[in-house]
Short mmCIF file of C-alpha atoms in Angstrom, two decimals:
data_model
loop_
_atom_site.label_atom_id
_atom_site.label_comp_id
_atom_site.label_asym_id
_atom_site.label_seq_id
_atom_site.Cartn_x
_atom_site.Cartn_y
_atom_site.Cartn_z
CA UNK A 1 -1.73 14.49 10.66
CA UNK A 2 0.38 11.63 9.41
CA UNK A 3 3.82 11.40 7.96
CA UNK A 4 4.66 8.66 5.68
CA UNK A 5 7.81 7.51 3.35
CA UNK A 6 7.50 4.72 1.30
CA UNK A 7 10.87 2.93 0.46
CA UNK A 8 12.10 -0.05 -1.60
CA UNK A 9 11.30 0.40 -5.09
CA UNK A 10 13.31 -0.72 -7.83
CA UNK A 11 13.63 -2.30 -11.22
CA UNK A 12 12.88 -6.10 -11.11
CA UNK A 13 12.63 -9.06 -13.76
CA UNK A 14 9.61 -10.71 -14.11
CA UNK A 15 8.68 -13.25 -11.51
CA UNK A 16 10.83 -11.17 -9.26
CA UNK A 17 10.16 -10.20 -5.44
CA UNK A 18 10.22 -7.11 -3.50
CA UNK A 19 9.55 -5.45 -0.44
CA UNK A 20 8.19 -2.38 -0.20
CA UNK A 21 8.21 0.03 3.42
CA UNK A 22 6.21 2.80 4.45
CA UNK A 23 7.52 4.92 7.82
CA UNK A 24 4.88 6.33 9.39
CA UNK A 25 4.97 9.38 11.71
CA UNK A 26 2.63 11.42 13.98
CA UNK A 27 -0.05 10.19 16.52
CA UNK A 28 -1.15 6.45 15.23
CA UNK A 29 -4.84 7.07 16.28
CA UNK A 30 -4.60 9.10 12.78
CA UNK A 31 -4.36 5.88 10.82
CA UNK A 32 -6.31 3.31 11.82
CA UNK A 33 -6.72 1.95 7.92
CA UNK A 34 -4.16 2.08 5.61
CA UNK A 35 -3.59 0.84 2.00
CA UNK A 36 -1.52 0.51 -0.60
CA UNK A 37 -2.19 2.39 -4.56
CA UNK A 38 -0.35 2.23 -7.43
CA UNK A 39 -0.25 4.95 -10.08
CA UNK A 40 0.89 4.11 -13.99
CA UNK A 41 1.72 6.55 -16.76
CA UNK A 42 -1.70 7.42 -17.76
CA UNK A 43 -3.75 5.63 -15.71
CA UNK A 44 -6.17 5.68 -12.37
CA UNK A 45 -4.29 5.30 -9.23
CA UNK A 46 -5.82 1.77 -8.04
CA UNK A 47 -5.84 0.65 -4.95
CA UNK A 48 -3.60 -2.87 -4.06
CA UNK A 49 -3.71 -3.68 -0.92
CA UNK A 50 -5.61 -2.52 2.83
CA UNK A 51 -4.90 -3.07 6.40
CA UNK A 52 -6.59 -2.09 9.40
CA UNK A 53 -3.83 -1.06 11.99
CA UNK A 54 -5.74 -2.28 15.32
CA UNK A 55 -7.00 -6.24 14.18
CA UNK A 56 -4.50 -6.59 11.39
CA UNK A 57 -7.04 -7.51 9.24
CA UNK A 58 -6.29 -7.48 5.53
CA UNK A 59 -7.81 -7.82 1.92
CA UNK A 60 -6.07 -7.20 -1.38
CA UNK A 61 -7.39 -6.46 -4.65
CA UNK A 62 -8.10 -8.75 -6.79
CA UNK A 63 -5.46 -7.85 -9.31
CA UNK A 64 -3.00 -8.80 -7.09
CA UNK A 65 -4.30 -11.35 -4.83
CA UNK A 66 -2.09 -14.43 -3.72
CA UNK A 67 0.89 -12.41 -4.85
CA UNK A 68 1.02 -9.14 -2.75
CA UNK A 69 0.82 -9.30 1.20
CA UNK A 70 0.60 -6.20 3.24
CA UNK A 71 2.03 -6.27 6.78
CA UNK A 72 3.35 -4.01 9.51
CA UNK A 73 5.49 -3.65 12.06
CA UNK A 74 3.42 -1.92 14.59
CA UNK A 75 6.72 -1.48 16.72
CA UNK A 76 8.57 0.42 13.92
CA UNK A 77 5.29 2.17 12.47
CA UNK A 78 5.96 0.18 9.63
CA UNK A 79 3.56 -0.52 6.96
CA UNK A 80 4.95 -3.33 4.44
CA UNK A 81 4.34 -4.55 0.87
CA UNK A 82 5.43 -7.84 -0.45
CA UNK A 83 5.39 -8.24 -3.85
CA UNK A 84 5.80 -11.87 -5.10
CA UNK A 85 5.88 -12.89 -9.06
CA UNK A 86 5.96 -9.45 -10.51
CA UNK A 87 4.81 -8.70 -13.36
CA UNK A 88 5.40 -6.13 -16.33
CA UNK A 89 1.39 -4.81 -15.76
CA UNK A 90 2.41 -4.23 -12.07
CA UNK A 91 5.33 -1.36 -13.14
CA UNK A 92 3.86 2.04 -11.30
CA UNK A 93 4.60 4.48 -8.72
CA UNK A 94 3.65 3.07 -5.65
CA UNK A 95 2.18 4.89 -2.46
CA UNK A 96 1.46 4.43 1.17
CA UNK A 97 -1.94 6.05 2.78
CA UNK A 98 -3.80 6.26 5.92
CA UNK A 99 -7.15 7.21 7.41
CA UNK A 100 -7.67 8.44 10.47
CA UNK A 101 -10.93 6.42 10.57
CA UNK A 102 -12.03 2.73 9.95
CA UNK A 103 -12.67 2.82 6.33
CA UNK A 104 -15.53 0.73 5.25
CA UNK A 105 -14.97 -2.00 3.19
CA UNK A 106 -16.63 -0.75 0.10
CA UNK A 107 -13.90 2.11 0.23
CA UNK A 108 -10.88 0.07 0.90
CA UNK A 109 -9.21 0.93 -2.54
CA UNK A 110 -10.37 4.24 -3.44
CA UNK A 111 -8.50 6.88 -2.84
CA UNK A 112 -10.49 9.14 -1.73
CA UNK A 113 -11.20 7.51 1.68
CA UNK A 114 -7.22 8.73 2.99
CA UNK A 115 -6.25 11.52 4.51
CA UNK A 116 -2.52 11.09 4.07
CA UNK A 117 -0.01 10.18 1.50
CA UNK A 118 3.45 9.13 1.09
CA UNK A 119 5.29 10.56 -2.04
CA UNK A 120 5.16 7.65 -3.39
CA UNK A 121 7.99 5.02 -4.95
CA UNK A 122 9.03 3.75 -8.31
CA UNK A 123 8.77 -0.20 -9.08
CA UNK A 124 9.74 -1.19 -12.74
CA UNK A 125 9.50 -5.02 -13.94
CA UNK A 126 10.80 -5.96 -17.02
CA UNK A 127 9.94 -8.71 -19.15
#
């Protein structure tokens, strides 16, 4: 089993920047994919952004694409979000995941393909 703690979230102006963090904890050969949801008030949680631990290789959604990068720190178990020109739509609860597995790319952003989840952290952008 994983462990993970997101960190980072805030309230932001539009066209504002942040960085979000996710710790991760427990053997790594759990989470060879991880991604990146987001949850509004009375909405789906949607998937943003995926990374496969091992290549590195990433995609992104394309609600958010050319403005969100995810990274990580493989060092620090560190799973990052940068979020670049926010935007009001993009206010939610954000949450780290991870599969133990290589998720298929037809399941990058749905939720039901992880195994673990962080608790998740608030991002607010005002207009």
């Amino acid at each position: 089993q994983v462990q993970l703690v997101e960190s980072g979230g805030s309230s932001v102006q539009a066209g504002g920047s942040l960085r979000l963090s996710c710790a991760a904890s427990g053997d790594p050969y759990n989470r060879k994919s991880m991604g990146w949801f987001r949850q509004a008030p009375g909405k789906e949680r949607e998937g943003v952004a995926f990374i496969y631990t091992e290549s590195e290789f990433t995609a992104s959604a394309d609600s958010v694409k050319g403005r969100f990068t995810i990274s990580q720190d493989a060092a620090k178990n560190t799973v990052y979000l940068q979020m670049n020109s926010l935007k009001p739509e993009d206010t939610a609860k954000y949450y780290c995941a991870a599969a133990a597995g290589v998720v298929p790319a037809n399941s990058w952003f749905r939720s039901s393909a992880y195994d673990d989840w962080g608790p998740g952290t608030q991002v607010t952008v005002s207009s």
